């Protein structure tokens, strides 16, 4: 198993994680964001999207982000009280200026709008300009799936990934997420970066001081490296294919909203504010094309067919995208979310800064 | 350079290719399709899409297909006189039943419809049920780019690719194509299969009797093989990522039109007619979001930025998707299209069958 859909579930037992239930963690995290100046409703949304990721084992996109988000607010890169506004609109499309909002705050709004448009126009397609980190993109595409539609979401950010042959970052390892609803099964839900490995996996390796596979990253001279401390650029998944997808995502997001992030950063002319993201989200109304119940049943059958494929000796059953995360969700809903010491320290620092009580499970 | 956007330009000089100009080749190929029973207009469309691919070095999707298409018509798998009909329609979407039409005949119509819808609704999204081989998908997405819009196209077909760990095909190596218009430069135009290597590359290796990289294919027992004669299943690009994209494309095309191709083929229940494809095509009206001229200028700047990236010692300049094909286009427009003996033989057989004069350049 060379690649996984996400960074994978489970936490190194050596990390001596503290276990906390999702509700308590979410309520505390929301208070932190209120401390950062966000209205209560927005703070709740932000906390929900982070804990949603933790519940599914996507810990790099979970509550450990509070530290970086706090620094970004202090530096003026993330705006806790943005003036989000619709700039253009058609029957099926919408362009939203996010004013450097926290990603989840604007992206939830955008997804709600495209779902509503899809119900009348068959499809809704929304562009978001000048957002900030959006968390786990599958959160938004699964909003559409829960509403009985197909959901799609893509992000672009400044460059961090070197095209094959380059010794310089050219594109971002922009992720794409797509979810479709099942009937008795959870959605099939893909959420993948266009790099071999997500950036968060390098952070983990760096923190632990362990080597990385040489497919993951290049050093500053463009040479493959197994030392996460020397890694300067991510490498694209499948070489030219990951690079090509990432480049196209910049065109369909950043260039479509008149806010180029790659060429400006590379040239230094008109470079964006650090952490800026552009994005598009879409919802497709299944009912515009076929019977929704039949579609959901066919999603189940497709997942069943994959799970039932013959495997090579010793290989586990073939899963569908989203299935590993659903397995972690069941386990963490029952047993709580394990937070490693580093994450607990970040939450403790936030509690101290804003005069909050750290949940007893973490104290 | 482990991967390329396409199977690559250029022809082995040992193949002693015949050179023929595009216009002559296209006129002859159209007559072959008329011989197969297609109306003259449809035959011209089909020939144009095939020669378009040859002109860009995508010879696996060029005129050599006449032999397979002729067999498919004889076997009832491709319909030269289909009853193509719009089954459902909204302001932004359309569902077309293709009645096993030749792919280009229905896909050109579908792309024209979604372009028209995009001009009023901001986006047009079209589903096609029961088409057959569609040729090079970038032909359709570049139709949108030429009209000043972004174009998107995806196909699904019965399974030929094994998910990681499987010893059985689970998905098709479904391609995705996206094109966006430039101002002084040609479009950035991605057209990639979700497998490491396109099926046509294995055909070429088999014909030549040369080994293939072990990343390309598996044998019937699910073991990597370097013998193209032993290859039974394609391997997905970037492992789980290529598999995940391919699975999602089945959901957004085949399941969306109520015509599952993967689960039915795997189970044997309701298996589709051989060669059946479902597809979706979309056009996004740039003007619904931003200034079209500025967008095109930004596409040029992005391509310039990629071409100007620092490269590792000895590496050629970084190209953008579509650029290698444009280089072949310029060369073949000037010097003609080289057709290897195998392709010439296929055209000769077609000429004999339909009482046509083989072009002098091929005789």
XYZ file of C-alpha atoms in Angstrom, chain A residues 41-296:
256
model
C -21.926 31.054 15.133
C -18.774 31.216 13.020
C -16.657 29.897 15.894
C -19.008 26.914 16.196
C -18.728 26.208 12.464
C -14.941 26.376 12.562
C -14.771 24.037 15.579
C -17.192 21.606 13.966
C -15.115 21.315 10.787
C -11.900 20.687 12.753
C -13.402 18.086 15.099
C -15.110 16.437 12.096
C -11.598 15.790 10.740
C -10.291 14.489 14.095
C -13.232 12.102 14.341
C -12.208 10.597 10.991
C -8.485 10.290 11.767
C -7.484 13.300 9.633
C -5.648 14.836 12.582
C -3.488 17.154 10.468
C -6.708 19.036 9.668
C -8.062 18.864 13.196
C -7.866 20.945 16.360
C -4.046 21.062 16.301
C -4.590 23.865 13.760
C -5.697 26.291 16.492
C -2.079 27.340 17.091
C -1.374 28.206 13.449
C -4.757 29.892 13.039
C -4.113 32.027 16.133
C -0.786 33.168 14.696
C -2.459 33.887 11.348
C -5.114 36.041 13.005
C -2.427 37.921 14.947
C -0.463 38.477 11.706
C -3.553 39.678 9.827
C -3.642 36.699 7.448
C -6.963 35.287 8.707
C -9.894 37.557 9.395
C -12.189 36.587 12.309
C -14.833 39.149 11.284
C -14.802 39.183 7.487
C -17.198 41.005 5.215
C -18.157 38.053 3.012
C -20.079 39.165 -0.069
C -21.574 37.750 -3.259
C -20.042 39.651 -6.171
C -21.663 37.905 -9.126
C -24.429 35.405 -9.562
C -26.304 33.483 -12.273
C -28.961 30.773 -12.093
C -26.248 28.174 -11.561
C -23.125 30.048 -10.440
C -21.929 32.363 -7.695
C -18.699 34.280 -7.016
C -17.977 35.037 -3.368
C -15.309 37.399 -2.030
C -14.269 35.916 1.332
C -12.279 38.843 2.734
C -9.747 36.365 4.220
C -12.421 34.581 6.234
C -11.644 31.371 8.042
C -12.127 28.788 5.294
C -14.984 26.837 6.886
C -17.023 29.981 7.551
C -17.200 30.968 3.886
C -17.055 27.484 2.381
C -20.100 26.232 4.311
C -22.018 29.281 3.034
C -20.789 28.666 -0.512
C -21.785 25.002 -0.417
C -25.253 25.888 0.899
C -25.667 28.318 -1.990
C -24.605 25.867 -4.690
C -26.850 23.148 -3.243
C -29.798 25.555 -3.469
C -28.874 26.486 -7.042
C -28.474 22.836 -8.017
C -32.030 22.105 -6.881
C -33.393 24.517 -9.466
C -30.705 24.670 -12.192
C -29.476 21.056 -11.960
C -25.974 22.154 -10.940
C -24.524 24.890 -8.739
C -20.938 26.069 -9.187
C -19.385 28.455 -6.679
C -16.071 30.290 -6.746
C -14.465 31.651 -3.576
C -11.777 34.340 -3.706
C -9.395 35.145 -0.836
C -10.323 32.524 1.674
C -7.881 30.952 4.141
C -7.254 27.371 5.222
C -10.440 25.408 4.650
C -9.789 22.283 6.716
C -10.774 18.868 5.365
C -12.487 19.494 2.028
C -14.605 16.350 2.280
C -16.619 18.108 5.000
C -18.185 20.325 2.320
C -18.664 17.657 -0.334
C -20.341 15.442 2.265
C -22.750 18.318 3.024
C -23.961 17.869 -0.551
C -24.060 14.080 -0.231
C -26.130 14.322 2.965
C -28.578 16.517 1.043
C -28.827 13.838 -1.668
C -26.557 15.563 -4.217
C -23.048 14.953 -5.503
C -20.495 17.424 -4.119
C -17.174 18.621 -5.517
C -14.536 20.921 -4.007
C -11.064 22.075 -5.052
C -8.559 24.496 -3.530
C -5.525 26.375 -4.791
C -2.844 28.025 -2.638
C 0.641 29.444 -3.302
C 3.250 26.992 -4.668
C 4.760 24.198 -2.555
C 5.231 21.401 -5.128
C 7.907 21.017 -7.816
C 6.866 19.770 -11.275
C 8.981 16.805 -12.498
C 12.426 18.144 -13.422
C 12.080 21.441 -11.527
C 14.159 22.500 -8.549
C 11.628 25.115 -7.562
C 7.987 24.976 -6.503
C 5.620 25.587 -9.405
C 2.194 24.546 -8.181
C 0.425 23.908 -4.910
C -0.411 20.295 -4.028
C -4.034 21.352 -4.455
C -6.536 18.778 -3.211
C -9.748 17.644 -4.856
C -12.700 16.217 -2.937
C -15.795 14.537 -4.376
C -18.608 12.804 -2.469
C -21.666 10.889 -3.636
C -24.413 9.556 -1.364
C -25.064 5.883 -0.649
C -28.354 4.356 0.495
C -27.487 2.040 3.401
C -23.743 2.776 3.163
C -21.984 6.076 3.913
C -20.967 8.225 0.928
C -18.124 7.282 -1.368
C -15.934 10.258 -0.539
C -12.602 11.025 -2.186
C -10.334 13.715 -0.708
C -6.817 13.645 -2.127
C -3.906 15.991 -2.544
C -2.182 16.120 -5.924
C 1.153 15.408 -4.216
C 2.407 11.907 -3.358
C 2.128 12.744 0.348
C 0.188 15.497 2.080
C 2.266 18.191 3.758
C 1.045 17.099 7.173
C 2.793 13.740 6.793
C 6.129 15.524 6.402
C 5.408 17.582 9.518
C 4.800 14.383 11.455
C 8.017 12.785 10.160
C 9.964 15.949 11.002
C 8.556 16.009 14.526
C 9.404 12.357 15.033
C 12.793 12.566 13.306
C 12.076 9.597 11.047
C 13.037 9.172 7.388
C 10.538 9.698 4.577
C 10.234 7.728 1.310
C 12.219 9.448 -1.431
C 9.069 9.769 -3.552
C 7.648 12.362 -1.162
C 9.866 15.442 -1.368
C 12.850 17.214 -2.903
C 15.581 19.213 -1.207
C 16.351 22.818 -2.157
C 18.492 21.622 -5.096
C 15.677 19.509 -6.529
C 17.155 16.199 -5.389
C 14.941 13.497 -3.845
C 15.537 13.331 -0.101
C 14.648 10.923 2.675
C 15.428 13.539 5.366
C 12.264 15.441 6.230
C 14.450 18.227 7.639
C 15.942 18.745 4.176
C 12.652 18.601 2.300
C 11.911 21.852 0.474
C 9.256 20.910 -2.085
C 6.563 18.258 -2.325
C 6.601 15.896 -5.305
C 3.462 15.475 -7.434
C 1.457 12.249 -7.395
C 2.140 10.276 -10.586
C 4.630 12.901 -11.778
C 3.221 14.876 -14.670
C -0.335 13.843 -13.834
C -0.368 15.316 -10.322
C 1.414 18.412 -11.642
C -1.074 18.763 -14.486
C -4.105 18.451 -12.232
C -2.683 20.969 -9.769
C -1.981 23.469 -12.563
C -5.497 23.087 -13.956
C -6.969 23.617 -10.461
C -5.174 27.006 -10.280
C -6.798 27.909 -13.625
C -10.304 26.862 -12.543
C -10.063 28.560 -9.144
C -7.538 31.401 -8.877
C -7.529 32.573 -12.501
C -11.323 32.278 -12.634
C -11.606 34.788 -9.762
C -8.880 37.101 -11.094
C -6.486 36.303 -8.258
C -3.499 34.286 -9.565
C -1.461 32.654 -6.783
C 1.196 30.666 -8.666
C 2.595 33.021 -11.315
C 2.504 35.968 -8.906
C 4.374 34.128 -6.170
C 6.960 32.780 -8.627
C 7.586 36.195 -10.196
C 7.231 38.139 -6.935
C 4.908 40.579 -8.724
C 1.554 40.912 -7.017
C 2.268 38.014 -4.657
C -0.722 37.148 -2.463
C -1.005 37.568 1.289
C 0.485 34.440 2.958
C -2.082 31.691 3.424
C -4.435 32.979 0.739
C -6.562 30.329 -0.931
C -9.017 30.370 -3.811
C -11.459 27.538 -4.232
C -14.427 26.226 -6.101
C -17.262 24.096 -4.787
C -20.077 22.486 -6.752
C -23.212 20.453 -6.219
C -24.895 18.304 -8.864
C -28.565 17.451 -8.443
C -28.832 13.734 -9.101
C -32.585 14.162 -9.639
C -31.845 16.263 -12.740
C -30.505 13.116 -14.396
C -31.814 9.947 -12.771
C -33.784 8.481 -9.874
C -32.054 9.446 -6.624
C -32.873 6.214 -4.778
C -31.589 4.148 -7.688
C -28.404 6.215 -7.771
C -27.798 5.650 -4.061
